[in-house]
mmCIF file of C-alpha atoms in Angstrom:
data_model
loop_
_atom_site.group_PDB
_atom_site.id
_atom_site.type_symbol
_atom_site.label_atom_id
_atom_site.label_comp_id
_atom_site.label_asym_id
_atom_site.label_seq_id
_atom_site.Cartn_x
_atom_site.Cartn_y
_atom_site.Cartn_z
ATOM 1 C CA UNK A 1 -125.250 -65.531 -61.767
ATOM 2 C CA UNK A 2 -126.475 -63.626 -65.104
ATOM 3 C CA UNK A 3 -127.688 -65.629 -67.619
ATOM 4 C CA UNK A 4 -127.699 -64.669 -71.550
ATOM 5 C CA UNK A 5 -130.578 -64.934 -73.661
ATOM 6 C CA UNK A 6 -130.598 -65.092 -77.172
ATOM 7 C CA UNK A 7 -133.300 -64.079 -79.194
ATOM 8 C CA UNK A 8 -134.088 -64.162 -82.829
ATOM 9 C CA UNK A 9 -136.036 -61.268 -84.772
ATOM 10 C CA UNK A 10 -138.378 -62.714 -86.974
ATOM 11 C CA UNK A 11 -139.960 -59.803 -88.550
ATOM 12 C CA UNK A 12 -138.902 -56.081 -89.839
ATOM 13 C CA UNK A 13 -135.735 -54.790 -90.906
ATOM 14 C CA UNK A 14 -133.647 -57.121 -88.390
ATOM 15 C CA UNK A 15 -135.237 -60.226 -90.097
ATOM 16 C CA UNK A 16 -132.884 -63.101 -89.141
ATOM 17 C CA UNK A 17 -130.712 -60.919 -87.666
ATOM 18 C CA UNK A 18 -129.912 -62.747 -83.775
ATOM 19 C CA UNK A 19 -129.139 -60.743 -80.427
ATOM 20 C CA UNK A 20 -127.542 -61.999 -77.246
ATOM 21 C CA UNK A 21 -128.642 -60.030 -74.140
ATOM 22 C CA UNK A 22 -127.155 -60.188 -70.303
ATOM 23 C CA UNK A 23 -129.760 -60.397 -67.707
ATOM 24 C CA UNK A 24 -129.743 -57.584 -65.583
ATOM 25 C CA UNK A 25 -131.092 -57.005 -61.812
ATOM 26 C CA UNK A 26 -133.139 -59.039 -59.252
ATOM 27 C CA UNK A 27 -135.118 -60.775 -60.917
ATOM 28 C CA UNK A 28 -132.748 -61.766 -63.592
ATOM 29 C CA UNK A 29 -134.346 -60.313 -66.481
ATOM 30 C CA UNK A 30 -134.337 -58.436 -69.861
ATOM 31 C CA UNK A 31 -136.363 -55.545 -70.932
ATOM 32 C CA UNK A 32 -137.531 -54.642 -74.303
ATOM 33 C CA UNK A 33 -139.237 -51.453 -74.927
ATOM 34 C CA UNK A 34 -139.439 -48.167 -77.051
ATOM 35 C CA UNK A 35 -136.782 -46.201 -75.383
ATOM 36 C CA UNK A 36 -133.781 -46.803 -72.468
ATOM 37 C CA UNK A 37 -133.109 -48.214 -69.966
ATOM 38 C CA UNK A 38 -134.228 -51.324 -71.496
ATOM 39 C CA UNK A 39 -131.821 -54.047 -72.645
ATOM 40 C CA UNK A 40 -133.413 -54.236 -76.211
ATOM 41 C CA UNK A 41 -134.554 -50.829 -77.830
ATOM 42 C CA UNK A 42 -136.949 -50.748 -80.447
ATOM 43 C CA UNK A 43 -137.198 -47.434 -81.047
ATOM 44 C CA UNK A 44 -138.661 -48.086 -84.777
ATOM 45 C CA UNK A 45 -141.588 -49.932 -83.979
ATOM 46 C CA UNK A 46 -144.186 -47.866 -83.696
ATOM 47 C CA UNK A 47 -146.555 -50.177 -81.695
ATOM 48 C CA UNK A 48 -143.935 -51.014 -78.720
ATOM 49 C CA UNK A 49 -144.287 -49.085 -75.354
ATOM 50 C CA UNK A 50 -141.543 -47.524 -74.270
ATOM 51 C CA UNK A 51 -141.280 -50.375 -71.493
ATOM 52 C CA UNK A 52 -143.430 -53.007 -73.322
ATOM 53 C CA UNK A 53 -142.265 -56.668 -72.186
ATOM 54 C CA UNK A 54 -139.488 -58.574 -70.240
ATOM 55 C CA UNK A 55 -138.267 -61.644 -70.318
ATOM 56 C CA UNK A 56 -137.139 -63.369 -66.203
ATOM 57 C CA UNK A 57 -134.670 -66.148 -65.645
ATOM 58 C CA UNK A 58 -136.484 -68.392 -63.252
ATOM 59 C CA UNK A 59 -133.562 -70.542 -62.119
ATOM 60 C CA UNK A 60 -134.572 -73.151 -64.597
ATOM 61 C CA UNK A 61 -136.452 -71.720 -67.477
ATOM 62 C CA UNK A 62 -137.226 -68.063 -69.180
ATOM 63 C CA UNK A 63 -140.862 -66.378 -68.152
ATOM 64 C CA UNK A 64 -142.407 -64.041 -70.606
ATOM 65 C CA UNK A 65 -144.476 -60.788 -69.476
ATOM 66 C CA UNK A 66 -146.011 -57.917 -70.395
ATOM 67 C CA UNK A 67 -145.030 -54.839 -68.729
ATOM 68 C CA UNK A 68 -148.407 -52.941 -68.902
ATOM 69 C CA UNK A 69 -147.960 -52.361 -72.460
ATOM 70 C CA UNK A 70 -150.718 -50.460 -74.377
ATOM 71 C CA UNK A 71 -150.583 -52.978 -77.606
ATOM 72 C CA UNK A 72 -150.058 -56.154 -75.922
ATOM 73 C CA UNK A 73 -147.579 -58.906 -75.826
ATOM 74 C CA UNK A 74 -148.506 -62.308 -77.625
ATOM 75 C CA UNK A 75 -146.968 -65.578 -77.593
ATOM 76 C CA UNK A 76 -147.310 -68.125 -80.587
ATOM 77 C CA UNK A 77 -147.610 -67.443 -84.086
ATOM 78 C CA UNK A 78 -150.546 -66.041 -86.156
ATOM 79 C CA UNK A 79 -153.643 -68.079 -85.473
ATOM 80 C CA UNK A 80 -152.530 -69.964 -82.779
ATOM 81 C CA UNK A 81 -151.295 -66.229 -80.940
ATOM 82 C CA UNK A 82 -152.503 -65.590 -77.660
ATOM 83 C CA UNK A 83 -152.328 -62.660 -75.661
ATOM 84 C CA UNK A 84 -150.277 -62.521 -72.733
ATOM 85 C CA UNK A 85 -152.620 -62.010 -69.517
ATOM 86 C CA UNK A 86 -149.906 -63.257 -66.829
ATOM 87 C CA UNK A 87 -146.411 -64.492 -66.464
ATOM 88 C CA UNK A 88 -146.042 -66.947 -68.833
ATOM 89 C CA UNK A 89 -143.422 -69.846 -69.707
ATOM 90 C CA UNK A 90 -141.410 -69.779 -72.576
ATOM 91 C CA UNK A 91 -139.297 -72.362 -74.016
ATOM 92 C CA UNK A 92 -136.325 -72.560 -76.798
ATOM 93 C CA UNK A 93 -137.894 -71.896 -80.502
ATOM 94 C CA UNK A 94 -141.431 -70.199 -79.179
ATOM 95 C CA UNK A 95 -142.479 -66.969 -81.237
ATOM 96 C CA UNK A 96 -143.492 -64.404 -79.230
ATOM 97 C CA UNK A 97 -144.964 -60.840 -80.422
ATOM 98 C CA UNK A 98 -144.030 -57.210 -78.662
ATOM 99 C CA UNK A 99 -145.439 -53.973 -80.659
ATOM 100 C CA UNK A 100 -145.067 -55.032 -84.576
ATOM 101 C CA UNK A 101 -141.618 -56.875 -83.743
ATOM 102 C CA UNK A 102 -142.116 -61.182 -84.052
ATOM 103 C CA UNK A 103 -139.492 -62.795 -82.280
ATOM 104 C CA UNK A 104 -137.648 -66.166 -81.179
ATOM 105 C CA UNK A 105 -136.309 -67.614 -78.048
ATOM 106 C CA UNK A 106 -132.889 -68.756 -79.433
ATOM 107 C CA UNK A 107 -131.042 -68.804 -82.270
ATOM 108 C CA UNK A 108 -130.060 -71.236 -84.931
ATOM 109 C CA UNK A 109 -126.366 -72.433 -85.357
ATOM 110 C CA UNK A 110 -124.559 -70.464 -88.607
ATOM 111 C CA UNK A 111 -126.796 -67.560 -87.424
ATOM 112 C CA UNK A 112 -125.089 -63.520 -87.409
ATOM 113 C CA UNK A 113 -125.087 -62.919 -83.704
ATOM 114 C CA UNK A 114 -125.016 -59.370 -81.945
ATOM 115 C CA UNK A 115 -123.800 -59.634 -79.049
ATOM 116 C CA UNK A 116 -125.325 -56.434 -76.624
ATOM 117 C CA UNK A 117 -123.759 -54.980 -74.615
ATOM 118 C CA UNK A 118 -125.754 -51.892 -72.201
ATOM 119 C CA UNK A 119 -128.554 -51.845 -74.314
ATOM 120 C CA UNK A 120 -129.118 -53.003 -77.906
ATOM 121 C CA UNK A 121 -130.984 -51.165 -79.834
ATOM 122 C CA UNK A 122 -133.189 -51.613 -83.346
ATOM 123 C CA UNK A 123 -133.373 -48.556 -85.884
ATOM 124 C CA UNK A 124 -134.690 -49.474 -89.467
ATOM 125 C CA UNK A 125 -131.862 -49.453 -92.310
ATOM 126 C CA UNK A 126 -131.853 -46.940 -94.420
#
């Protein structure tokens, strides 16, 4: 059964600005990178790999993990960041980090949503 994940961008252009992915494939997941096929493009972010992080449905709960990335993937917020060495848990609200891009597992009610559909993807306004 696909599952849809909302996330929040917290940083950039798309400040505020919330997305709602379908997971895709076995393991339900979502892939963010530089380039397609991944669910949620970045192509402005000039720190993101062009297959930088996904995000797996468990069942029960949403996994966060780097994908080999050459900038890393980091969970938390500023100080209390960590980098991402393994699969890790991620809950509603967490601030994660991929390339230059900050952003949040779910979205607050009243929020602009985006619904994607193949593949979102983020260019800088301009």
């Amino acid at each position: 059964m696909e599952q849809t994940l909302t996330l929040t961008f917290m940083s950039g252009s798309r400040d505020g600005e919330v997305v709602q992915l379908t997971t895709a494939g076995a393991p339900q997941s979502v892939s963010i990178g530089r380039t397609a096929p991944c669910e949620l493009v970045l192509a402005d972010d000039p720190d993101m790999s062009r297959r930088h992080a996904r995000i797996v449905w468990s069942g029960s709960s949403w996994t966060l993990e780097d994908m080999g990335s050459s900038n890393g993937t980091f969970i938390g917020e500023f100080q209390t960041e960590r980098k991402l060495a393994a699969s890790t848990a991620i809950r509603e609200g967490e601030i994660f980090r991929v390339g230059l891009t900050r952003l949040r597992l779910g979205g607050a009610k009243g929020e602009r949503v985006a619904v994607a559909g193949a593949a979102a993807v983020a260019k800088g306004k301009g």
